[in-house]
CSV table of N, CA and C in Angstrom, one decimal:
chain,number,residue,atom,x,y,z
A,292,MET,N,27.4,51.5,66.4
A,292,MET,CA,28.4,52.7,65.6
A,292,MET,C,27.7,52.1,64.7
A,293,TRP,N,28.5,51.8,63.5
A,293,TRP,CA,27.6,51.9,62.4
A,293,TRP,C,26.2,52.1,62.1
A,294,ALA,N,25.1,51.8,62.1
A,294,ALA,CA,24.0,51.4,63.0
A,294,ALA,C,23.5,53.2,62.7
A,295,TYR,N,24.6,53.6,63.9
A,295,TYR,CA,24.3,55.1,64.4
A,295,TYR,C,24.7,55.9,63.2
A,296,ASN,N,25.2,55.8,62.2
A,296,ASN,CA,26.2,56.1,61.3
A,296,ASN,C,25.4,56.2,60.1
A,297,VAL,N,24.9,55.0,59.8
A,297,VAL,CA,23.7,54.5,58.8
A,297,VAL,C,22.9,55.7,58.9
A,298,HIS,N,21.4,54.9,59.7
A,298,HIS,CA,20.0,55.4,60.1
A,298,HIS,C,20.0,56.9,60.6
A,299,GLY,N,21.2,57.0,61.8
A,299,GLY,CA,21.1,58.2,62.3
A,299,GLY,C,20.5,58.1,63.4
A,300,LYS,N,20.8,59.2,65.3
A,300,LYS,CA,19.8,59.2,66.0
A,300,LYS,C,18.8,58.8,65.6
A,301,LYS,N,17.4,59.3,65.5
A,301,LYS,CA,16.5,58.9,64.9
A,301,LYS,C,15.5,57.8,65.0
A,302,ASP,N,16.0,56.6,63.8
A,302,ASP,CA,15.9,55.6,64.0
A,302,ASP,C,16.7,54.5,64.8
A,303,ALA,N,16.3,54.2,66.1
A,303,ALA,CA,17.0,53.4,67.2
A,303,ALA,C,18.1,53.1,66.6
A,304,PRO,N,19.1,53.2,65.9
A,304,PRO,CA,19.7,52.7,66.1
A,304,PRO,C,21.2,51.3,66.7
A,305,GLU,N,21.2,51.4,68.0
A,305,GLU,CA,20.8,50.8,68.9
A,305,GLU,C,20.5,49.5,69.4
A,306,TRP,N,19.1,50.1,69.2
A,306,TRP,CA,17.8,48.3,69.0
A,306,TRP,C,18.3,47.7,67.6
A,307,THR,N,18.9,48.4,66.5
A,307,THR,CA,18.7,48.0,65.5
A,307,THR,C,20.0,47.4,65.4
A,308,SER,N,21.3,47.3,65.7
A,308,SER,CA,22.8,46.6,66.2
A,308,SER,C,22.1,45.3,67.4
A,309,MET,N,21.5,45.7,68.4
A,309,MET,CA,21.2,44.9,69.1
A,309,MET,C,20.6,43.8,68.2
A,310,PHE,N,19.8,44.5,67.6
A,310,PHE,CA,19.6,42.7,66.1
A,310,PHE,C,20.3,42.6,66.2
A,311,THR,N,20.4,43.0,65.2
A,311,THR,CA,21.3,42.9,64.0
A,311,THR,C,22.5,41.1,64.4
A,312,LEU,N,23.1,42.1,66.3
A,312,LEU,CA,24.7,41.4,66.3
A,312,LEU,C,23.9,39.9,66.9
A,313,SER,N,22.8,40.2,67.4
A,313,SER,CA,21.6,38.8,67.4
A,313,SER,C,21.6,37.6,66.8
A,314,PHE,N,21.5,38.3,65.9
A,314,PHE,CA,21.2,37.0,64.5
A,314,PHE,C,22.8,36.8,64.1
A,315,LEU,N,23.2,37.8,63.8
A,315,LEU,CA,24.5,37.3,63.7
A,315,LEU,C,25.8,36.4,64.3
A,316,ILE,N,25.9,36.3,66.1
A,316,ILE,CA,26.1,34.9,66.2
A,316,ILE,C,24.8,34.2,66.6
A,317,TYR,N,24.1,33.9,66.2
A,317,TYR,CA,22.6,32.9,65.9
A,317,TYR,C,23.7,32.6,64.4
A,318,ILE,N,23.4,33.0,63.7
A,318,ILE,CA,24.0,32.1,62.5
A,318,ILE,C,25.4,31.4,62.2
A,319,ASN,N,25.5,32.6,63.2
A,319,ASN,CA,27.3,31.7,63.3
A,319,ASN,C,27.3,30.3,64.4
A,320,ILE,N,26.4,30.7,65.5
A,320,ILE,CA,26.0,29.2,66.4
A,320,ILE,C,25.4,27.7,66.1
A,321,LEU,N,24.8,28.3,64.4
A,321,LEU,CA,24.3,27.2,63.9
A,321,LEU,C,25.5,27.1,61.8
A,322,SER,N,26.3,27.3,62.2
A,322,SER,CA,27.2,27.4,61.0
A,322,SER,C,27.8,26.1,61.9
A,323,VAL,N,28.4,26.2,63.3
A,323,VAL,CA,29.4,25.3,64.4
A,323,VAL,C,29.1,23.3,63.1
A,324,PRO,N,27.5,23.1,63.4
A,324,PRO,CA,27.1,21.6,63.5
A,324,PRO,C,27.3,22.0,62.0
A,325,LEU,N,27.0,22.4,60.5
A,325,LEU,CA,27.0,22.3,58.8
A,325,LEU,C,28.2,23.0,59.4
A,326,ILE,N,29.8,23.0,59.6
A,326,ILE,CA,30.7,22.5,59.5
A,326,ILE,C,31.7,21.3,59.8
A,327,ILE,N,30.8,21.0,61.5
A,327,ILE,CA,31.7,19.1,61.9
A,327,ILE,C,30.6,18.6,60.6
A,328,ILE,N,29.4,18.7,59.9
A,328,ILE,CA,29.1,17.9,59.0
A,328,ILE,C,29.5,18.1,57.9
A,329,THR,N,30.1,19.3,57.2
A,329,THR,CA,30.8,19.2,56.1
A,329,THR,C,32.6,18.7,56.4
A,330,ILE,N,33.2,19.1,57.5
A,330,ILE,CA,34.4,17.9,57.3
A,330,ILE,C,34.3,17.0,58.0
A,331,SER,N,33.5,15.9,58.5
A,331,SER,CA,33.0,14.3,58.8
A,331,SER,C,33.2,13.9,58.3
A,332,ASP,N,33.4,13.1,57.8
A,332,ASP,CA,32.6,11.8,56.1
A,332,ASP,C,31.7,10.9,57.4
A,333,ASP,N,31.8,11.4,58.4
A,333,ASP,CA,30.8,9.8,58.5
A,333,ASP,C,29.2,10.6,58.1
A,334,TYR,N,28.6,9.9,57.5
A,334,TYR,CA,27.0,10.0,57.1
A,334,TYR,C,26.1,9.7,58.8
A,335,ILE,N,26.7,9.8,59.8
A,335,ILE,CA,25.9,9.3,61.2
A,335,ILE,C,25.8,10.8,61.4
A,336,THR,N,26.7,11.4,61.4
A,336,THR,CA,26.5,12.9,62.2
A,336,THR,C,25.2,13.5,60.7
A,337,SER,N,24.2,14.7,62.0
A,337,SER,CA,23.3,14.8,61.0
A,337,SER,C,22.7,16.7,62.2
A,338,PHE,N,22.3,17.0,60.7
A,338,PHE,CA,21.7,18.7,61.8
A,338,PHE,C,20.5,18.4,62.6
A,339,PRO,N,21.2,18.8,64.2
A,339,PRO,CA,20.2,18.4,64.7
A,339,PRO,C,18.6,19.0,64.8
A,340,GLN,N,17.4,18.3,64.7
A,340,GLN,CA,15.9,18.4,64.4
A,340,GLN,C,15.7,19.0,66.7
A,341,ILE,N,15.6,20.9,65.9
A,341,ILE,CA,15.5,21.2,67.3
A,341,ILE,C,14.0,22.2,66.8
A,342,GLU,N,13.7,21.8,68.2
A,342,GLU,CA,11.9,22.0,68.5
A,342,GLU,C,12.0,24.0,68.0
A,343,LYS,N,11.0,23.8,67.6
A,343,LYS,CA,10.5,25.9,67.7
A,343,LYS,C,10.8,26.4,68.7
A,344,SER,N,10.4,26.1,69.4
A,344,SER,CA,10.4,26.6,71.2
A,344,SER,C,11.8,26.7,71.6
A,345,ILE,N,12.3,25.6,71.0
A,345,ILE,CA,13.9,25.9,71.3
A,345,ILE,C,14.5,26.7,70.8
A,346,ILE,N,14.3,27.1,69.7
A,346,ILE,CA,14.7,28.4,68.7
A,346,ILE,C,14.1,29.6,69.0
A,347,ILE,N,13.0,29.7,69.9
A,347,ILE,CA,12.8,31.1,70.0
A,347,ILE,C,13.6,31.2,71.9
A,348,ILE,N,13.4,30.5,72.3
A,348,ILE,CA,14.1,30.5,73.2
A,348,ILE,C,15.8,31.2,73.6
A,349,ILE,N,16.4,30.3,72.5
A,349,ILE,CA,18.0,30.7,72.5
A,349,ILE,C,17.8,32.2,71.1
A,350,SER,N,17.1,32.8,70.7
A,350,SER,CA,17.1,34.1,70.6
A,350,SER,C,16.5,35.1,71.4
A,351,LEU,N,15.8,34.6,72.6
A,351,LEU,CA,15.2,35.2,73.5
A,351,LEU,C,16.2,35.5,73.7
A,352,PHE,N,17.1,34.2,74.5
A,352,PHE,CA,18.5,34.7,75.4
A,352,PHE,C,18.9,35.8,74.8
A,353,TYR,N,19.9,35.4,73.3
A,353,TYR,CA,20.1,36.5,72.8
A,353,TYR,C,19.9,37.6,72.5
A,354,LEU,N,18.7,37.9,72.5
A,354,LEU,CA,18.6,39.7,72.6
A,354,LEU,C,18.2,39.7,74.0
A,355,ALA,N,18.6,38.7,75.3
A,355,ALA,CA,18.3,39.2,76.6
A,355,ALA,C,20.1,39.9,77.0
A,356,ILE,N,21.0,39.1,76.2
A,356,ILE,CA,22.2,39.5,76.5
A,356,ILE,C,22.5,40.7,75.9
A,357,PHE,N,22.2,41.0,74.6
A,357,PHE,CA,22.7,42.5,73.8
A,357,PHE,C,22.1,43.4,74.4
A,358,TYR,N,20.7,43.0,74.4
A,358,TYR,CA,19.8,43.6,76.0
A,358,TYR,C,21.1,44.8,76.9
A,359,PHE,N,21.8,43.9,77.5
A,359,PHE,CA,22.0,44.3,78.8
A,359,PHE,C,23.8,44.8,78.7
A,360,LEU,N,23.6,43.9,77.6
A,360,LEU,CA,25.1,44.8,77.7
A,360,LEU,C,25.7,46.1,76.6
A,361,LEU,N,24.5,46.3,75.9
A,361,LEU,CA,24.8,47.7,74.7
A,361,LEU,C,23.1,48.8,75.5
A,362,LEU,N,21.7,48.7,75.2
A,362,LEU,CA,20.9,49.5,75.6
A,362,LEU,C,20.7,49.2,77.3
A,363,TYR,N,21.1,48.4,78.2
A,363,TYR,CA,20.6,48.8,80.1
A,363,TYR,C,21.3,49.4,80.4
A,364,ASN,N,21.1,50.7,80.6
A,364,ASN,CA,21.2,51.4,81.3
A,364,ASN,C,22.2,52.7,80.4
A,365,ASN,N,22.3,52.6,79.2
A,365,ASN,CA,22.4,53.3,78.5
A,365,ASN,C,24.3,53.6,77.6
A,366,LYS,N,24.1,52.2,78.2
A,366,LYS,CA,25.6,51.8,77.9
A,366,LYS,C,25.9,51.8,76.4
A,367,TYR,N,24.9,52.0,75.7
A,367,TYR,CA,25.5,52.3,74.0
A,367,TYR,C,26.6,53.6,74.4
A,368,LYS,N,26.0,54.4,74.9
A,368,LYS,CA,25.7,56.3,74.4
A,368,LYS,C,28.1,55.8,75.4
A,369,LYS,N,28.0,54.6,75.7
A,369,LYS,CA,29.4,54.8,76.7
A,369,LYS,C,30.2,54.4,75.3
A,370,ILE,N,29.9,52.8,74.6
A,370,ILE,CA,30.5,52.4,73.9
A,370,ILE,C,31.6,53.4,72.6
A,371,ILE,N,29.5,54.2,71.6
A,371,ILE,CA,29.7,55.1,71.3
A,371,ILE,C,31.1,56.6,71.7
A,372,SER,N,31.6,56.5,72.6
A,372,SER,CA,31.9,57.6,73.0
A,372,SER,C,33.1,56.8,72.8
A,373,GLU,N,33.7,55.7,73.0
A,373,GLU,CA,35.2,55.2,73.9
A,373,GLU,C,35.0,55.5,71.7
A,374,PHE,N,34.4,54.5,71.2
A,374,PHE,CA,34.9,54.5,69.9
A,374,PHE,C,35.0,56.1,69.2
A,375,GLU,N,34.4,56.5,70.1
A,375,GLU,CA,35.3,58.4,69.1
A,375,GLU,C,35.7,58.8,69.1
A,376,GLU,N,36.7,58.6,71.0
A,376,GLU,CA,37.7,59.2,71.3
A,376,GLU,C,39.1,58.0,70.1
A,377,LEU,N,39.1,57.1,70.2
A,377,LEU,CA,40.4,56.6,69.4
A,377,LEU,C,40.3,56.6,68.3
A,378,LYS,N,41.8,56.8,67.2
A,378,LYS,CA,42.5,57.3,66.7
A,378,LYS,C,42.1,55.7,65.7
A,379,ILE,N,40.7,55.3,65.3
A,379,ILE,CA,40.6,54.2,63.9
A,379,ILE,C,39.4,55.4,63.6
A,380,SER,N,39.9,55.2,62.2
A,380,SER,CA,39.4,56.2,60.7
A,380,SER,C,37.3,55.9,61.4
A,381,LYS,N,37.0,56.0,61.1
A,381,LYS,CA,35.8,55.7,61.3
A,381,LYS,C,35.1,54.3,59.5
A,382,ARG,N,36.6,55.0,58.8
A,382,ARG,CA,36.4,54.3,57.4
A,382,ARG,C,36.6,52.6,57.6
A,383,LYS,N,37.5,52.3,58.2
A,383,LYS,CA,38.1,51.2,58.9
A,383,LYS,C,37.8,50.4,59.9
A,384,GLY,N,36.4,50.6,61.0
A,384,GLY,CA,35.6,50.2,61.3
A,384,GLY,C,34.7,49.8,60.8
A,385,ASP,N,34.1,50.4,59.1
A,385,ASP,CA,32.6,50.8,59.1
A,385,ASP,C,33.6,49.1,57.6
A,386,ILE,N,33.9,48.9,58.0
A,386,ILE,CA,35.6,48.1,57.0
A,386,ILE,C,35.1,46.5,57.7
A,387,VAL,N,35.9,46.2,58.7
A,387,VAL,CA,36.1,45.6,59.8
A,387,VAL,C,34.4,44.9,59.8
A,388,ALA,N,33.4,46.0,60.3
A,388,ALA,CA,31.9,45.8,60.2
A,388,ALA,C,31.7,44.9,59.9
A,389,GLY,N,31.4,45.8,58.1
A,389,GLY,CA,30.9,44.9,56.9
A,389,GLY,C,31.7,43.7,56.5
A,390,ALA,N,32.6,43.2,57.1
A,390,ALA,CA,33.8,42.1,57.0
A,390,ALA,C,33.2,41.4,57.3
A,391,TYR,N,32.7,41.3,58.4
A,391,TYR,CA,32.2,40.5,60.0
A,391,TYR,C,30.6,39.7,59.8
A,392,VAL,N,30.2,40.8,59.0
A,392,VAL,CA,28.5,39.7,58.3
A,392,VAL,C,29.3,39.9,56.7
A,393,LEU,N,29.5,40.2,55.9
A,393,LEU,CA,30.0,39.3,54.6
A,393,LEU,C,30.5,38.0,54.7
A,394,ILE,N,31.3,38.1,56.5
A,394,ILE,CA,31.9,36.6,56.0
A,394,ILE,C,31.3,35.7,56.3
A,395,THR,N,29.8,36.7,57.8
A,395,THR,CA,29.2,35.3,58.2
A,395,THR,C,28.5,34.7,57.4
A,396,PHE,N,28.0,35.6,56.5
A,396,PHE,CA,27.1,35.2,55.4
A,396,PHE,C,27.1,33.7,54.7
A,397,THR,N,28.6,34.3,53.9
A,397,THR,CA,29.1,33.9,52.9
A,397,THR,C,30.0,32.4,53.3
A,398,ILE,N,30.0,32.2,54.7
A,398,ILE,CA,29.9,31.2,55.0
A,398,ILE,C,28.9,30.0,55.1
A,399,PHE,N,27.8,30.0,55.8
A,399,PHE,CA,26.7,30.3,56.9
A,399,PHE,C,26.1,29.9,54.9
A,400,VAL,N,25.4,30.1,54.1
A,400,VAL,CA,25.2,30.5,52.7
A,400,VAL,C,26.1,29.0,51.7
A,401,LEU,N,27.8,29.4,52.1
A,401,LEU,CA,28.2,28.2,51.5
A,401,LEU,C,27.5,26.8,51.9
A,402,LEU,N,27.8,27.0,53.1
A,402,LEU,CA,27.9,25.7,54.3
A,402,LEU,C,25.9,24.8,53.7
A,403,MET,N,25.3,25.9,53.8
A,403,MET,CA,24.3,25.5,53.6
A,403,MET,C,24.3,24.7,51.9
A,404,VAL,N,25.1,25.5,51.3
A,404,VAL,CA,24.5,24.3,49.5
A,404,VAL,C,25.8,23.6,49.7
A,405,VAL,N,26.6,23.4,50.1
A,405,VAL,CA,27.5,22.1,50.4
A,405,VAL,C,26.8,21.0,50.9
A,406,ASN,N,26.1,21.4,51.8
A,406,ASN,CA,25.2,20.6,52.7
A,406,ASN,C,23.6,19.9,52.2
A,407,LEU,N,23.6,20.4,50.9
A,407,LEU,CA,22.5,19.8,51.0
A,407,LEU,C,22.1,18.5,50.4
C-alpha cells in the first residue's frame, strides 16, 4: 500500500513492494546469526560462510514467495481494497510500515558494527 501511495500506479508499486519485502525479510534472516553471535560469549560461533549461489537461490526463493503472495492473479488489488475498507488511517499505516523498515535496518547495522 505504501508503494502505491508513494509512487502511484504508473511506477508498478506492486513490484516495488515485492522486492522491498523480500529484501527486508532477507535482512531479518541475516540478523538472526548476528544476534546469536552477539549474545553468545562463545567465540566458536562465527558467521557462516555461504556461497554466492546459495545466496542467489535464497533470494530468488523469497522473490517467488512474494510474487505468489502479492502479484499472482492480481492479489495485491484485493489487499489494497481490504486496507481501503479498514478504518485505520493512512498515516497510521505509513507509520507502522516506516517503523518496520527503520527497526530492521537499525538492528542490522548495529549488529554489523558490534560484530566487526
